[in-house]
Amino acid sequence: MSDMGSDAPFRQPPRKDQAIVAFDFDGTLTIRDSFTEFLRWRAGAGGWALGLVRMAPAVATYARDRDRGRIKAASVREFLKGVPRAQLEQDADAFAGQVWPGFMRYDALAVWKEWGAKGAHRVIVTASPETTVAPFARRLGAEALLGTPLLFDGDDRVTGAFASPNCRGEEKVRRLRAVYGEDVRLAAAYGDTSGDTEMLAIADAPGFRVFTARS
């Protein structure tokens, strides 16, 4: 099997002394969870309903253990297993183009642009798969994207698993340190759930649930 790693073209290194600003994606830059919406959009009404029925055991387990990584992996197996990487990338791009106008928070986009005008290195740090967030990151002009990478097999098809732990909580900080160094300090960070707490803690200006606009 081949590890997808991060195949999104967003990993340009920051310049020396360039401010690094991290943004969570789902619920921060967007109005709701993008991966759930993508799966629903791609499956269609009938396929989505049938898939949810098949996922009943996984949902019941989640109700007990609240393991977000496990339930997310179950949804990947149900809705994406066997899909070729090229097809998934094409679908993700189509989805982003279709939902963008009513999906992005305009107050978050304004702050995103302000940091860009200041010359900051803007990185999206998300628990969603990098493949499905990549089209949004391209539209935003992100300098980097760190997400939960999907695992692909030797035929470049989705295996139904992830190549690394769910990019949430402490994993967000671990990923940031892996890319920017153990002593990384963020000029600012924005998030909206407890899964962003650790990332906000390494920011000089933490922003928790500061974006509320709905397009």
PDB file of C-alpha atoms in Angstrom:
ATOM      1  CA  MET A   1       0.000   0.000   0.000  1.00  0.00           C
ATOM      2  CA  SER A   2       1.106   3.554  -0.613  1.00  0.00           C
ATOM      3  CA  ASP A   3       0.832   6.275   1.998  1.00  0.00           C
ATOM      4  CA  MET A   4      -0.792   9.365   0.580  1.00  0.00           C
ATOM      5  CA  GLY A   5       1.064  11.602   2.998  1.00  0.00           C
ATOM      6  CA  SER A   6       0.264  15.148   1.990  1.00  0.00           C
ATOM      7  CA  ASP A   7      -0.040  15.303  -1.767  1.00  0.00           C
ATOM      8  CA  ALA A   8      -1.696  18.728  -1.690  1.00  0.00           C
ATOM      9  CA  PRO A   9       0.655  21.347  -3.202  1.00  0.00           C
ATOM     10  CA  PHE A  10       0.674  23.420  -0.035  1.00  0.00           C
ATOM     11  CA  ARG A  11       3.905  23.060   1.790  1.00  0.00           C
ATOM     12  CA  GLN A  12       5.980  26.086   0.865  1.00  0.00           C
ATOM     13  CA  PRO A  13       8.268  26.881   3.801  1.00  0.00           C
ATOM     14  CA  PRO A  14       7.841  30.210   5.577  1.00  0.00           C
ATOM     15  CA  ARG A  15      10.481  32.861   5.116  1.00  0.00           C
ATOM     16  CA  LYS A  16      12.764  33.643   8.022  1.00  0.00           C
ATOM     17  CA  ASP A  17      10.848  35.629  10.660  1.00  0.00           C
ATOM     18  CA  GLN A  18       7.609  35.311   8.666  1.00  0.00           C
ATOM     19  CA  ALA A  19       4.557  35.151  10.932  1.00  0.00           C
ATOM     20  CA  ILE A  20       2.801  31.770  10.896  1.00  0.00           C
ATOM     21  CA  VAL A  21      -0.972  31.855  11.328  1.00  0.00           C
ATOM     22  CA  ALA A  22      -3.023  28.665  11.681  1.00  0.00           C
ATOM     23  CA  PHE A  23      -6.700  28.267  10.844  1.00  0.00           C
ATOM     24  CA  ASP A  24      -8.896  25.321  11.657  1.00  0.00           C
ATOM     25  CA  PHE A  25     -11.156  24.621   8.667  1.00  0.00           C
ATOM     26  CA  ASP A  26     -14.504  23.042   9.560  1.00  0.00           C
ATOM     27  CA  GLY A  27     -16.707  25.426  11.509  1.00  0.00           C
ATOM     28  CA  THR A  28     -14.016  28.102  11.506  1.00  0.00           C
ATOM     29  CA  LEU A  29     -13.557  29.013   7.862  1.00  0.00           C
ATOM     30  CA  THR A  30     -16.749  27.149   6.932  1.00  0.00           C
ATOM     31  CA  ILE A  31     -20.258  27.101   8.373  1.00  0.00           C
ATOM     32  CA  ARG A  32     -20.319  23.327   8.945  1.00  0.00           C
ATOM     33  CA  ASP A  33     -18.278  20.146   8.637  1.00  0.00           C
ATOM     34  CA  SER A  34     -16.981  19.909   5.090  1.00  0.00           C
ATOM     35  CA  PHE A  35     -16.217  16.182   5.016  1.00  0.00           C
ATOM     36  CA  THR A  36     -19.718  15.152   6.074  1.00  0.00           C
ATOM     37  CA  GLU A  37     -21.190  17.496   3.495  1.00  0.00           C
ATOM     38  CA  PHE A  38     -18.852  16.151   0.808  1.00  0.00           C
ATOM     39  CA  LEU A  39     -19.797  12.544   1.531  1.00  0.00           C
ATOM     40  CA  ARG A  40     -23.505  13.434   1.510  1.00  0.00           C
ATOM     41  CA  TRP A  41     -23.123  15.368  -1.761  1.00  0.00           C
ATOM     42  CA  ARG A  42     -21.141  12.625  -3.452  1.00  0.00           C
ATOM     43  CA  ALA A  43     -23.392   9.758  -2.349  1.00  0.00           C
ATOM     44  CA  GLY A  44     -26.678  11.449  -3.243  1.00  0.00           C
ATOM     45  CA  ALA A  45     -29.806  11.235  -1.106  1.00  0.00           C
ATOM     46  CA  GLY A  46     -30.381   7.506  -1.594  1.00  0.00           C
ATOM     47  CA  GLY A  47     -26.760   6.472  -1.214  1.00  0.00           C
ATOM     48  CA  TRP A  48     -26.356   8.641   1.870  1.00  0.00           C
ATOM     49  CA  ALA A  49     -29.416   7.161   3.588  1.00  0.00           C
ATOM     50  CA  LEU A  50     -28.336   3.587   2.791  1.00  0.00           C
ATOM     51  CA  GLY A  51     -24.805   4.284   3.976  1.00  0.00           C
ATOM     52  CA  LEU A  52     -26.035   5.651   7.296  1.00  0.00           C
ATOM     53  CA  VAL A  53     -28.066   2.479   7.843  1.00  0.00           C
ATOM     54  CA  ARG A  54     -24.987   0.354   7.205  1.00  0.00           C
ATOM     55  CA  MET A  55     -22.991   2.518   9.603  1.00  0.00           C
ATOM     56  CA  ALA A  56     -25.419   1.959  12.482  1.00  0.00           C
ATOM     57  CA  PRO A  57     -22.999  -0.304  14.422  1.00  0.00           C
ATOM     58  CA  ALA A  58     -20.195   2.264  14.077  1.00  0.00           C
ATOM     59  CA  VAL A  59     -22.535   5.051  15.196  1.00  0.00           C
ATOM     60  CA  ALA A  60     -23.562   3.003  18.230  1.00  0.00           C
ATOM     61  CA  THR A  61     -19.894   2.484  19.113  1.00  0.00           C
ATOM     62  CA  TYR A  62     -19.228   6.202  18.738  1.00  0.00           C
ATOM     63  CA  ALA A  63     -22.061   6.964  21.141  1.00  0.00           C
ATOM     64  CA  ARG A  64     -20.136   4.972  23.752  1.00  0.00           C
ATOM     65  CA  ASP A  65     -16.490   5.885  23.111  1.00  0.00           C
ATOM     66  CA  ARG A  66     -16.784   9.300  21.360  1.00  0.00           C
ATOM     67  CA  ASP A  67     -13.772   8.358  19.210  1.00  0.00           C
ATOM     68  CA  ARG A  68     -13.968  10.816  16.328  1.00  0.00           C
ATOM     69  CA  GLY A  69     -11.122   9.194  14.449  1.00  0.00           C
ATOM     70  CA  ARG A  70     -12.815   5.788  14.505  1.00  0.00           C
ATOM     71  CA  ILE A  71     -16.198   7.051  13.294  1.00  0.00           C
ATOM     72  CA  LYS A  72     -14.505   9.087  10.564  1.00  0.00           C
ATOM     73  CA  ALA A  73     -12.594   6.008   9.392  1.00  0.00           C
ATOM     74  CA  ALA A  74     -15.875   4.083   9.316  1.00  0.00           C
ATOM     75  CA  SER A  75     -17.420   6.737   7.074  1.00  0.00           C
ATOM     76  CA  VAL A  76     -14.433   6.558   4.728  1.00  0.00           C
ATOM     77  CA  ARG A  77     -14.796   2.778   4.456  1.00  0.00           C
ATOM     78  CA  GLU A  78     -18.513   3.052   3.786  1.00  0.00           C
ATOM     79  CA  PHE A  79     -18.548   5.906   1.294  1.00  0.00           C
ATOM     80  CA  LEU A  80     -15.083   6.064  -0.302  1.00  0.00           C
ATOM     81  CA  LYS A  81     -13.373   2.665  -0.150  1.00  0.00           C
ATOM     82  CA  GLY A  82     -12.114   1.663  -3.595  1.00  0.00           C
ATOM     83  CA  VAL A  83     -12.456   5.129  -5.139  1.00  0.00           C
ATOM     84  CA  PRO A  84      -9.456   6.033  -7.345  1.00  0.00           C
ATOM     85  CA  ARG A  85      -7.416   8.984  -6.109  1.00  0.00           C
ATOM     86  CA  ALA A  86      -7.886  10.885  -9.388  1.00  0.00           C
ATOM     87  CA  GLN A  87     -11.665  10.501  -9.199  1.00  0.00           C
ATOM     88  CA  LEU A  88     -11.742  11.600  -5.574  1.00  0.00           C
ATOM     89  CA  GLU A  89      -9.686  14.682  -6.351  1.00  0.00           C
ATOM     90  CA  GLN A  90     -11.986  15.525  -9.266  1.00  0.00           C
ATOM     91  CA  ASP A  91     -15.087  15.116  -7.100  1.00  0.00           C
ATOM     92  CA  ALA A  92     -13.575  17.213  -4.302  1.00  0.00           C
ATOM     93  CA  ASP A  93     -12.821  20.019  -6.728  1.00  0.00           C
ATOM     94  CA  ALA A  94     -16.366  19.938  -8.118  1.00  0.00           C
ATOM     95  CA  PHE A  95     -17.819  19.982  -4.603  1.00  0.00           C
ATOM     96  CA  ALA A  96     -15.742  22.974  -3.533  1.00  0.00           C
ATOM     97  CA  GLY A  97     -16.748  24.928  -6.605  1.00  0.00           C
ATOM     98  CA  GLN A  98     -20.426  24.184  -6.078  1.00  0.00           C
ATOM     99  CA  VAL A  99     -20.746  24.952  -2.366  1.00  0.00           C
ATOM    100  CA  TRP A 100     -18.213  27.775  -1.948  1.00  0.00           C
ATOM    101  CA  PRO A 101     -20.596  30.801  -2.126  1.00  0.00           C
ATOM    102  CA  GLY A 102     -22.792  29.687   0.772  1.00  0.00           C
ATOM    103  CA  PHE A 103     -20.292  27.564   2.653  1.00  0.00           C
ATOM    104  CA  MET A 104     -17.501  29.943   3.694  1.00  0.00           C
ATOM    105  CA  ARG A 105     -17.765  32.414   6.584  1.00  0.00           C
ATOM    106  CA  TYR A 106     -17.195  35.876   5.128  1.00  0.00           C
ATOM    107  CA  ASP A 107     -15.864  37.293   8.416  1.00  0.00           C
ATOM    108  CA  ALA A 108     -13.296  34.476   8.556  1.00  0.00           C
ATOM    109  CA  LEU A 109     -12.334  35.120   4.937  1.00  0.00           C
ATOM    110  CA  ALA A 110     -11.808  38.797   5.755  1.00  0.00           C
ATOM    111  CA  VAL A 111      -9.343  37.926   8.531  1.00  0.00           C
ATOM    112  CA  TRP A 112      -7.684  35.354   6.267  1.00  0.00           C
ATOM    113  CA  LYS A 113      -7.136  38.059   3.657  1.00  0.00           C
ATOM    114  CA  GLU A 114      -5.895  40.540   6.251  1.00  0.00           C
ATOM    115  CA  TRP A 115      -3.174  38.154   7.342  1.00  0.00           C
ATOM    116  CA  GLY A 116      -2.294  37.546   3.715  1.00  0.00           C
ATOM    117  CA  ALA A 117      -1.959  41.288   3.127  1.00  0.00           C
ATOM    118  CA  LYS A 118       0.432  41.405   6.098  1.00  0.00           C
ATOM    119  CA  GLY A 119       2.597  38.774   4.434  1.00  0.00           C
ATOM    120  CA  ALA A 120       1.830  35.986   6.896  1.00  0.00           C
ATOM    121  CA  HIS A 121       2.307  32.290   6.182  1.00  0.00           C
ATOM    122  CA  ARG A 122      -1.226  30.898   6.485  1.00  0.00           C
ATOM    123  CA  VAL A 123      -1.669  27.200   7.231  1.00  0.00           C
ATOM    124  CA  ILE A 124      -4.944  25.293   7.407  1.00  0.00           C
ATOM    125  CA  VAL A 125      -4.829  22.617  10.124  1.00  0.00           C
ATOM    126  CA  THR A 126      -7.822  20.316   9.892  1.00  0.00           C
ATOM    127  CA  ALA A 127      -9.099  16.915  10.940  1.00  0.00           C
ATOM    128  CA  SER A 128     -10.702  16.497   7.507  1.00  0.00           C
ATOM    129  CA  PRO A 129      -8.830  14.629   4.757  1.00  0.00           C
ATOM    130  CA  GLU A 130      -6.283  16.747   2.931  1.00  0.00           C
ATOM    131  CA  THR A 131      -7.624  15.502  -0.409  1.00  0.00           C
ATOM    132  CA  THR A 132     -11.097  16.942   0.154  1.00  0.00           C
ATOM    133  CA  VAL A 133      -9.908  20.222   1.689  1.00  0.00           C
ATOM    134  CA  ALA A 134      -7.222  20.841  -0.947  1.00  0.00           C
ATOM    135  CA  PRO A 135      -9.559  22.524  -3.482  1.00  0.00           C
ATOM    136  CA  PHE A 136     -10.670  25.000  -0.810  1.00  0.00           C
ATOM    137  CA  ALA A 137      -7.059  25.651   0.192  1.00  0.00           C
ATOM    138  CA  ARG A 138      -6.154  26.387  -3.420  1.00  0.00           C
ATOM    139  CA  ARG A 139      -8.998  28.869  -3.735  1.00  0.00           C
ATOM    140  CA  LEU A 140      -7.893  30.546  -0.522  1.00  0.00           C
ATOM    141  CA  GLY A 141      -4.281  30.742  -1.614  1.00  0.00           C
ATOM    142  CA  ALA A 142      -3.098  28.851   1.466  1.00  0.00           C
ATOM    143  CA  GLU A 143       0.626  28.522   1.974  1.00  0.00           C
ATOM    144  CA  ALA A 144       0.205  25.145   3.683  1.00  0.00           C
ATOM    145  CA  LEU A 145      -2.384  22.480   4.454  1.00  0.00           C
ATOM    146  CA  LEU A 146      -2.138  19.894   7.221  1.00  0.00           C
ATOM    147  CA  GLY A 147      -4.986  17.414   7.512  1.00  0.00           C
ATOM    148  CA  THR A 148      -5.739  13.746   8.104  1.00  0.00           C
ATOM    149  CA  PRO A 149      -4.206  11.930   5.115  1.00  0.00           C
ATOM    150  CA  LEU A 150      -6.116   9.107   3.497  1.00  0.00           C
ATOM    151  CA  LEU A 151      -4.377   5.814   2.775  1.00  0.00           C
ATOM    152  CA  PHE A 152      -4.276   4.576  -0.811  1.00  0.00           C
ATOM    153  CA  ASP A 153      -3.391   1.064  -2.023  1.00  0.00           C
ATOM    154  CA  GLY A 154      -1.011   0.003  -4.775  1.00  0.00           C
ATOM    155  CA  ASP A 155      -3.663   0.759  -7.398  1.00  0.00           C
ATOM    156  CA  ASP A 156      -4.060   4.278  -5.984  1.00  0.00           C
ATOM    157  CA  ARG A 157      -7.502   3.604  -4.570  1.00  0.00           C
ATOM    158  CA  VAL A 158      -8.839   4.575  -1.145  1.00  0.00           C
ATOM    159  CA  THR A 159      -8.282   1.703   1.295  1.00  0.00           C
ATOM    160  CA  GLY A 160     -10.812   2.936   3.831  1.00  0.00           C
ATOM    161  CA  ALA A 161      -8.175   3.872   6.398  1.00  0.00           C
ATOM    162  CA  PHE A 162      -6.074   6.890   7.300  1.00  0.00           C
ATOM    163  CA  ALA A 163      -2.304   7.145   6.959  1.00  0.00           C
ATOM    164  CA  SER A 164      -1.860   8.960  10.278  1.00  0.00           C
ATOM    165  CA  PRO A 165      -3.832   9.735  13.456  1.00  0.00           C
ATOM    166  CA  ASN A 166      -6.852  12.011  13.265  1.00  0.00           C
ATOM    167  CA  CYS A 167      -5.504  15.577  13.032  1.00  0.00           C
ATOM    168  CA  ARG A 168      -7.252  16.867  16.117  1.00  0.00           C
ATOM    169  CA  GLY A 169      -6.182  18.056  19.563  1.00  0.00           C
ATOM    170  CA  GLU A 170      -2.526  17.365  20.339  1.00  0.00           C
ATOM    171  CA  GLU A 171      -2.093  15.858  16.867  1.00  0.00           C
ATOM    172  CA  LYS A 172      -2.532  19.326  15.372  1.00  0.00           C
ATOM    173  CA  VAL A 173       0.406  20.590  17.407  1.00  0.00           C
ATOM    174  CA  ARG A 174       2.471  17.513  16.559  1.00  0.00           C
ATOM    175  CA  ARG A 175       1.886  18.084  12.855  1.00  0.00           C
ATOM    176  CA  LEU A 176       2.767  21.763  13.131  1.00  0.00           C
ATOM    177  CA  ARG A 177       6.002  20.929  14.957  1.00  0.00           C
ATOM    178  CA  ALA A 178       6.888  18.295  12.389  1.00  0.00           C
ATOM    179  CA  VAL A 179       6.703  20.910   9.636  1.00  0.00           C
ATOM    180  CA  TYR A 180       7.834  24.122  11.342  1.00  0.00           C
ATOM    181  CA  GLY A 181      10.104  22.835  14.119  1.00  0.00           C
ATOM    182  CA  GLU A 182       9.708  21.827  17.740  1.00  0.00           C
ATOM    183  CA  ASP A 183       9.852  25.442  18.904  1.00  0.00           C
ATOM    184  CA  VAL A 184       7.165  26.693  16.516  1.00  0.00           C
ATOM    185  CA  ARG A 185       5.156  29.636  17.825  1.00  0.00           C
ATOM    186  CA  LEU A 186       2.091  30.872  15.968  1.00  0.00           C
ATOM    187  CA  ALA A 187       1.401  34.577  15.591  1.00  0.00           C
ATOM    188  CA  ALA A 188      -2.289  33.705  15.705  1.00  0.00           C
ATOM    189  CA  ALA A 189      -4.554  30.674  15.545  1.00  0.00           C
ATOM    190  CA  TYR A 190      -8.275  30.282  15.035  1.00  0.00           C
ATOM    191  CA  GLY A 191     -10.550  27.394  15.965  1.00  0.00           C
ATOM    192  CA  ASP A 192     -14.035  26.540  17.163  1.00  0.00           C
ATOM    193  CA  THR A 193     -13.945  23.266  19.121  1.00  0.00           C
ATOM    194  CA  SER A 194     -12.065  21.529  21.916  1.00  0.00           C
ATOM    195  CA  GLY A 195     -10.036  19.851  19.177  1.00  0.00           C
ATOM    196  CA  ASP A 196      -8.310  23.199  18.594  1.00  0.00           C
ATOM    197  CA  THR A 197      -7.381  23.919  22.217  1.00  0.00           C
ATOM    198  CA  GLU A 198      -3.789  22.705  22.007  1.00  0.00           C
ATOM    199  CA  MET A 199      -3.155  24.597  18.776  1.00  0.00           C
ATOM    200  CA  LEU A 200      -4.552  27.807  20.242  1.00  0.00           C
ATOM    201  CA  ALA A 201      -2.259  27.373  23.246  1.00  0.00           C
ATOM    202  CA  ILE A 202       0.870  27.861  21.106  1.00  0.00           C
ATOM    203  CA  ALA A 203      -0.442  31.085  19.522  1.00  0.00           C
ATOM    204  CA  ASP A 204       0.319  34.625  20.641  1.00  0.00           C
ATOM    205  CA  ALA A 205      -3.195  35.631  19.606  1.00  0.00           C
ATOM    206  CA  PRO A 206      -5.652  32.724  20.047  1.00  0.00           C
ATOM    207  CA  GLY A 207      -9.079  33.176  18.523  1.00  0.00           C
ATOM    208  CA  PHE A 208     -11.795  30.794  19.715  1.00  0.00           C
ATOM    209  CA  ARG A 209     -15.163  30.976  17.976  1.00  0.00           C
ATOM    210  CA  VAL A 210     -14.528  34.526  16.803  1.00  0.00           C
ATOM    211  CA  PHE A 211     -16.155  33.922  13.407  1.00  0.00           C
ATOM    212  CA  THR A 212     -19.920  33.679  13.386  1.00  0.00           C
ATOM    213  CA  ALA A 213     -21.057  34.954   9.976  1.00  0.00           C
ATOM    214  CA  ARG A 214     -23.128  32.696   7.779  1.00  0.00           C
ATOM    215  CA  SER A 215     -22.966  33.394   4.050  1.00  0.00           C
TER     216      SER A 215
END
